[in-house]
Coordinates of N, CA and C in Angstrom, one line a residue:
X1 N 57.2 91.4 106.2 CA 58.4 90.8 105.7 C 58.1 89.3 105.3
X2 N 58.9 88.9 104.3 CA 58.7 87.5 103.8 C 59.5 86.5 104.6
X3 N 59.2 85.3 104.3 CA 60.0 84.2 104.9 C 61.3 84.0 104.3
X4 N 62.3 83.8 105.1 CA 63.7 83.7 104.5 C 64.2 82.2 104.4
X5 N 63.6 81.3 105.1 CA 64.0 79.9 105.1 C 65.5 79.8 105.5
X6 N 65.8 80.5 106.6 CA 67.2 80.6 107.1 C 67.3 79.5 108.1
X7 N 68.3 78.6 107.9 CA 68.5 77.5 108.9 C 69.9 77.7 109.5
X8 N 69.9 78.3 110.7 CA 71.2 78.6 111.3 C 71.9 77.4 111.9
X9 N 71.2 76.3 112.0 CA 71.8 75.1 112.5 C 72.7 74.5 111.5
X10 N 72.5 74.7 110.2 CA 73.3 74.1 109.2 C 74.3 75.2 108.6
X11 N 74.2 76.4 109.1 CA 75.0 77.5 108.5 C 76.5 77.2 108.6
X12 N 76.9 76.6 109.8 CA 78.3 76.3 110.0 C 78.9 75.4 108.9
X13 N 78.1 74.6 108.3 CA 78.6 73.7 107.3 C 79.1 74.4 106.1
X14 N 78.5 75.6 105.9 CA 78.8 76.4 104.7 C 79.9 77.4 104.9
X15 N 80.4 77.5 106.1 CA 81.5 78.4 106.4 C 82.8 77.8 105.9
X16 N 83.7 78.6 105.3 CA 84.9 78.1 104.9 C 86.0 78.3 106.0
X17 N 86.4 77.3 106.6 CA 87.3 77.4 107.7 C 88.7 77.7 107.3
X18 N 89.0 77.5 106.0 CA 90.3 77.8 105.5 C 90.6 79.3 105.2
X19 N 89.6 80.1 105.4 CA 89.7 81.5 105.1 C 90.8 82.2 106.0
X20 N 90.7 81.9 107.3 CA 91.6 82.5 108.3 C 92.9 81.7 108.4
X21 N 93.9 82.2 107.9 CA 95.2 81.5 108.0 C 96.3 82.5 108.5
X22 N 97.3 82.0 109.1 CA 98.4 82.9 109.5 C 98.2 83.5 110.9
X23 N 99.2 84.2 111.3 CA 99.2 84.8 112.7 C 99.6 86.3 112.5
X24 N 99.5 87.0 113.6 CA 100.0 88.3 113.7 C 101.4 88.2 114.4
X25 N 102.4 88.6 113.6 CA 103.8 88.4 114.0 C 104.3 89.7 114.5
X26 N 104.7 89.8 115.8 CA 105.3 91.0 116.3 C 106.9 90.9 116.1
X27 N 107.5 92.0 115.7 CA 108.9 92.0 115.5 C 109.5 93.3 115.5
X28 N 110.8 93.4 115.3 CA 111.5 94.6 115.3 C 112.2 94.7 113.9
X29 N 112.0 95.8 113.2 CA 112.6 96.1 111.9 C 113.8 97.0 112.2
X30 N 115.0 96.3 112.3 CA 116.2 97.0 112.6 C 117.4 96.5 111.7
X31 N 117.1 95.7 110.8 CA 118.1 95.2 109.8 C 118.7 93.9 110.2
X32 N 118.4 93.4 111.4 CA 119.0 92.1 111.9 C 118.3 90.9 111.3
X33 N 117.1 91.0 110.8 CA 116.3 89.9 110.2 C 116.5 90.0 108.7
X34 N 116.9 89.0 108.0 CA 117.0 89.0 106.5 C 115.7 89.3 105.9
X35 N 115.7 90.2 104.9 CA 114.4 90.5 104.2 C 113.6 89.3 103.7
X36 N 114.3 88.3 103.3 CA 113.7 87.1 102.8 C 112.8 86.4 103.9
X37 N 113.2 86.5 105.1 CA 112.4 86.0 106.2 C 111.0 86.7 106.3
X38 N 111.0 88.1 106.2 CA 109.8 88.8 106.3 C 108.9 88.4 105.1
X39 N 109.5 88.3 103.9 CA 108.7 87.9 102.7 C 108.1 86.6 102.9
X40 N 108.9 85.6 103.4 CA 108.4 84.2 103.6 C 107.2 84.2 104.6
X41 N 107.4 85.0 105.6 CA 106.3 85.1 106.7 C 105.0 85.6 106.1
X42 N 105.1 86.7 105.3 CA 103.9 87.2 104.7 C 103.3 86.2 103.7
X43 N 104.2 85.5 102.9 CA 103.7 84.5 102.0 C 103.0 83.4 102.6
X44 N 103.3 83.1 103.9 CA 102.6 82.1 104.7 C 101.3 82.6 105.2
X45 N 100.9 83.9 105.0 CA 99.7 84.4 105.4 C 99.7 85.2 106.7
X46 N 100.9 85.5 107.2 CA 101.1 86.2 108.5 C 101.0 87.7 108.2
X47 N 100.4 88.4 109.2 CA 100.5 89.9 109.3 C 101.6 90.3 110.2
X48 N 102.5 91.2 109.7 CA 103.6 91.6 110.4 C 103.3 93.0 111.1
X49 N 103.7 93.1 112.3 CA 103.6 94.3 113.1 C 104.9 94.6 113.6
X50 N 105.7 95.5 112.9 CA 107.1 95.6 113.2 C 107.4 97.0 113.8
X51 N 108.1 97.0 114.9 CA 108.6 98.3 115.5 C 109.8 98.7 114.7
X52 N 109.8 100.0 114.2 CA 110.8 100.5 113.3 C 111.9 101.1 114.2
X53 N 113.2 100.6 114.0 CA 114.3 101.1 114.7 C 115.4 101.5 113.6
X54 N 115.2 102.7 113.1 CA 116.2 103.2 112.1 C 115.4 103.8 110.9
X55 N 116.0 103.9 109.8 CA 115.4 104.5 108.6 C 114.5 103.5 107.9
X56 N 113.2 103.8 108.0 CA 112.2 102.9 107.4 C 112.5 102.6 105.9
X57 N 112.7 103.6 105.1 CA 113.0 103.3 103.7 C 114.1 102.4 103.5
X58 N 115.2 102.5 104.2 CA 116.3 101.6 104.0 C 116.0 100.2 104.6
X59 N 115.4 100.2 105.7 CA 115.1 98.9 106.3 C 114.1 98.0 105.6
X60 N 113.1 98.7 105.0 CA 112.0 98.0 104.3 C 112.4 97.7 102.8
X61 N 113.4 98.4 102.3 CA 113.7 98.3 100.8 C 114.0 96.9 100.4
X62 N 114.4 96.0 101.2 CA 114.8 94.6 100.8 C 113.6 93.7 100.7
X63 N 112.4 94.1 101.2 CA 111.2 93.2 101.1 C 109.9 93.9 100.6
X64 N 109.9 95.2 100.7 CA 108.6 96.0 100.3 C 108.1 95.7 98.9
X65 N 109.0 95.7 97.9 CA 108.6 95.5 96.6 C 108.0 94.0 96.4
X66 N 108.7 93.1 97.0 CA 108.3 91.7 96.9 C 106.9 91.5 97.5
X67 N 106.6 92.1 98.7 CA 105.3 92.0 99.3 C 104.3 92.7 98.4
X68 N 104.5 93.8 97.9 CA 103.6 94.5 97.0 C 103.3 93.7 95.8
X69 N 104.4 93.1 95.2 CA 104.2 92.3 94.0 C 103.4 91.0 94.2
X70 N 103.4 90.5 95.4 CA 102.6 89.3 95.7 C 101.1 89.7 96.1
X71 N 100.9 91.0 96.2 CA 99.5 91.5 96.5 C 99.3 91.9 97.9
X72 N 100.4 91.9 98.7 CA 100.3 92.4 100.1 C 100.3 93.9 100.2
X73 N 100.1 94.3 101.4 CA 100.1 95.8 101.7 C 101.1 96.1 102.8
X74 N 101.6 97.4 102.7 CA 102.4 97.9 103.8 C 101.9 99.2 104.2
X75 N 101.9 99.5 105.5 CA 101.4 100.8 106.0 C 102.2 101.2 107.2
X76 N 102.8 102.4 107.1 CA 103.6 103.0 108.2 C 102.5 103.6 109.2
X77 N 102.5 103.2 110.4 CA 101.6 103.7 111.4 C 102.4 104.0 112.7
X78 N 102.5 105.3 112.9 CA 103.2 105.8 114.1 C 104.7 105.3 114.0
X79 N 105.1 104.5 114.9 CA 106.5 104.0 114.9 C 106.5 102.5 114.5
X80 N 105.5 102.1 113.7 CA 105.4 100.7 113.3 C 105.2 100.6 111.8
X81 N 105.6 99.4 111.3 CA 105.2 99.1 109.9 C 104.3 97.9 110.0
X82 N 103.1 98.0 109.4 CA 102.2 96.9 109.4 C 102.2 96.3 107.9
X83 N 102.4 95.0 107.9 CA 102.5 94.4 106.6 C 101.5 93.2 106.5
X84 N 100.7 93.3 105.5 CA 99.6 92.2 105.4 C 99.8 91.4 104.1
X85 N 99.4 90.2 104.2 CA 99.5 89.3 103.0 C 98.4 89.6 102.0
X86 N 98.4 89.0 100.9 CA 97.3 89.1 99.9 C 96.0 88.7 100.5
X87 N 95.0 89.5 100.3 CA 93.7 89.2 100.7 C 93.3 89.7 102.1
X88 N 94.3 90.3 102.8 CA 94.1 90.9 104.1 C 94.4 92.4 103.9
X89 N 93.3 93.2 103.9 CA 93.4 94.6 103.7 C 93.7 95.3 105.1
X90 N 94.5 96.4 105.0 CA 94.7 97.3 106.1 C 93.7 98.4 106.0
X91 N 92.8 98.4 107.0 CA 91.7 99.4 107.0 C 92.2 100.7 107.7
X92 N 92.3 101.8 107.0 CA 92.7 103.0 107.7 C 91.6 104.0 107.8
X93 N 90.3 103.6 107.7 CA 89.2 104.5 107.7 C 89.1 105.3 109.0
X94 N 89.5 104.8 110.1 CA 89.3 105.5 111.4 C 90.5 106.3 111.7
X95 N 91.5 106.4 110.9 CA 92.7 107.3 111.2 C 92.4 108.7 110.9

């Protein structure tokens, strides 16, 4: 094997600390939260993990298109809706 000239002591300087933004927001999707609040939360970089209480299509119709248009993703998983902002993929490989 050849020499790599890898200096781990200075590697931290090259990491982009701004990559990880936002939080995981737990909530209930029951119609009591205005759709604009969900859109704004995703736009700030948050991942939403919402317990669905009611008809998913009806409850998500007020914000799903906006999230998709901004580049986010939505995934119905069991009794939850997972919503991710642009740049955060929902990995379903192990399902």
